[in-house]
mmCIF file with all atom_site columns, C-alpha atoms in Angstrom:
data_model
loop_
_atom_site.group_PDB
_atom_site.id
_atom_site.type_symbol
_atom_site.label_atom_id
_atom_site.label_alt_id
_atom_site.label_comp_id
_atom_site.label_asym_id
_atom_site.label_entity_id
_atom_site.label_seq_id
_atom_site.pdbx_PDB_ins_code
_atom_site.Cartn_x
_atom_site.Cartn_y
_atom_site.Cartn_z
_atom_site.occupancy
_atom_site.B_iso_or_equiv
_atom_site.pdbx_formal_charge
_atom_site.auth_seq_id
_atom_site.auth_comp_id
_atom_site.auth_asym_id
_atom_site.auth_atom_id
_atom_site.pdbx_PDB_model_num
ATOM 1  C CA . MET A 1 1  ? -115.384 77.350 70.327 1.00 57.00 ? 1  MET A CA 1
ATOM 2  C CA . GLU A 1 2  ? -117.410 74.403 69.119 1.00 68.00 ? 2  GLU A CA 1
ATOM 3  C CA . ILE A 1 3  ? -117.283 71.156 71.055 1.00 71.00 ? 3  ILE A CA 1
ATOM 4  C CA . GLN A 1 4  ? -116.707 68.246 68.693 1.00 71.00 ? 4  GLN A CA 1
ATOM 5  C CA . SER A 1 5  ? -118.334 64.936 69.424 1.00 84.00 ? 5  SER A CA 1
ATOM 6  C CA . PRO A 1 6  ? -116.036 61.916 69.758 1.00 85.00 ? 6  PRO A CA 1
ATOM 7  C CA . LEU A 1 7  ? -117.653 60.425 66.651 1.00 83.00 ? 7  LEU A CA 1
ATOM 8  C CA . ILE A 1 8  ? -116.649 63.379 64.480 1.00 85.00 ? 8  ILE A CA 1
ATOM 9  C CA . ILE A 1 9  ? -113.091 63.284 65.833 1.00 85.00 ? 9  ILE A CA 1
ATOM 10 C CA . PHE A 1 10 ? -112.972 59.530 65.227 1.00 86.00 ? 10 PHE A CA 1
ATOM 11 C CA . LEU A 1 11 ? -114.219 59.915 61.657 1.00 86.00 ? 11 LEU A CA 1
ATOM 12 C CA . ASP A 1 12 ? -111.814 62.744 61.017 1.00 90.00 ? 12 ASP A CA 1
ATOM 13 C CA . LYS A 1 13 ? -108.850 60.637 62.122 1.00 92.00 ? 13 LYS A CA 1
ATOM 14 C CA . ASN A 1 14 ? -109.978 57.724 59.989 1.00 92.00 ? 14 ASN A CA 1
ATOM 15 C CA . LEU A 1 15 ? -110.511 59.938 56.969 1.00 92.00 ? 15 LEU A CA 1
ATOM 16 C CA . LYS A 1 16 ? -107.005 61.301 57.344 1.00 93.00 ? 16 LYS A CA 1
ATOM 17 C CA . LYS A 1 17 ? -105.626 57.746 57.510 1.00 94.00 ? 17 LYS A CA 1
ATOM 18 C CA . ILE A 1 18 ? -107.585 56.724 54.424 1.00 94.00 ? 18 ILE A CA 1
ATOM 19 C CA . TYR A 1 19 ? -106.497 59.842 52.561 1.00 92.00 ? 19 TYR A CA 1
ATOM 20 C CA . LEU A 1 20 ? -102.880 59.262 53.532 1.00 93.00 ? 20 LEU A CA 1
ATOM 21 C CA . LYS A 1 21 ? -102.999 55.655 52.329 1.00 95.00 ? 21 LYS A CA 1
ATOM 22 C CA . TRP A 1 22 ? -104.582 56.730 49.061 1.00 94.00 ? 22 TRP A CA 1
ATOM 23 C CA . PHE A 1 23 ? -102.047 59.517 48.633 1.00 94.00 ? 23 PHE A CA 1
ATOM 24 C CA . LEU A 1 24 ? -99.093  57.205 49.278 1.00 94.00 ? 24 LEU A CA 1
ATOM 25 C CA . LYS A 1 25 ? -100.521 54.604 46.925 1.00 94.00 ? 25 LYS A CA 1
ATOM 26 C CA . LYS A 1 26 ? -100.924 57.226 44.224 1.00 94.00 ? 26 LYS A CA 1
ATOM 27 C CA . ILE A 1 27 ? -97.317  58.391 44.625 1.00 94.00 ? 27 ILE A CA 1
ATOM 28 C CA . PHE A 1 28 ? -96.084  54.805 44.647 1.00 94.00 ? 28 PHE A CA 1
ATOM 29 C CA . LEU A 1 29 ? -98.050  53.933 41.508 1.00 93.00 ? 29 LEU A CA 1
ATOM 30 C CA . SER A 1 30 ? -96.918  56.981 39.559 1.00 92.00 ? 30 SER A CA 1
ATOM 31 C CA . ASN A 1 31 ? -93.283  56.344 40.532 1.00 92.00 ? 31 ASN A CA 1
ATOM 32 C CA . TYR A 1 32 ? -93.627  52.680 39.659 1.00 90.00 ? 32 TYR A CA 1
ATOM 33 C CA . LEU A 1 33 ? -95.130  53.479 36.265 1.00 87.00 ? 33 LEU A CA 1
ATOM 34 C CA . SER A 1 34 ? -92.468  56.025 35.407 1.00 89.00 ? 34 SER A CA 1
ATOM 35 C CA . TYR A 1 35 ? -89.817  53.521 36.489 1.00 86.00 ? 35 TYR A CA 1
ATOM 36 C CA . TRP A 1 36 ? -91.383  50.949 34.155 1.00 82.00 ? 36 TRP A CA 1
ATOM 37 C CA . GLU A 1 37 ? -91.348  53.381 31.255 1.00 82.00 ? 37 GLU A CA 1
ATOM 38 C CA . THR A 1 38 ? -87.687  54.261 31.722 1.00 83.00 ? 38 THR A CA 1
ATOM 39 C CA . SER A 1 39 ? -86.626  50.618 32.057 1.00 79.00 ? 39 SER A CA 1
ATOM 40 C CA . GLU A 1 40 ? -88.574  49.767 28.881 1.00 74.00 ? 40 GLU A CA 1
ATOM 41 C CA . LYS A 1 41 ? -86.756  52.505 26.965 1.00 73.00 ? 41 LYS A CA 1
ATOM 42 C CA . ILE A 1 42 ? -83.351  51.291 28.152 1.00 66.00 ? 42 ILE A CA 1
ATOM 43 C CA . GLU A 1 43 ? -83.847  47.757 26.812 1.00 62.00 ? 43 GLU A CA 1
#
């Protein structure tokens, strides 16, 4: 088994956080846009 350096573990955790934020933002934006479209059609 390979021994990971603390730096790699630290970077890995941060990358996961960044990816998660980006992923959530993407979901939020797509939902928000689709909500906009449906509300526009209703009016």
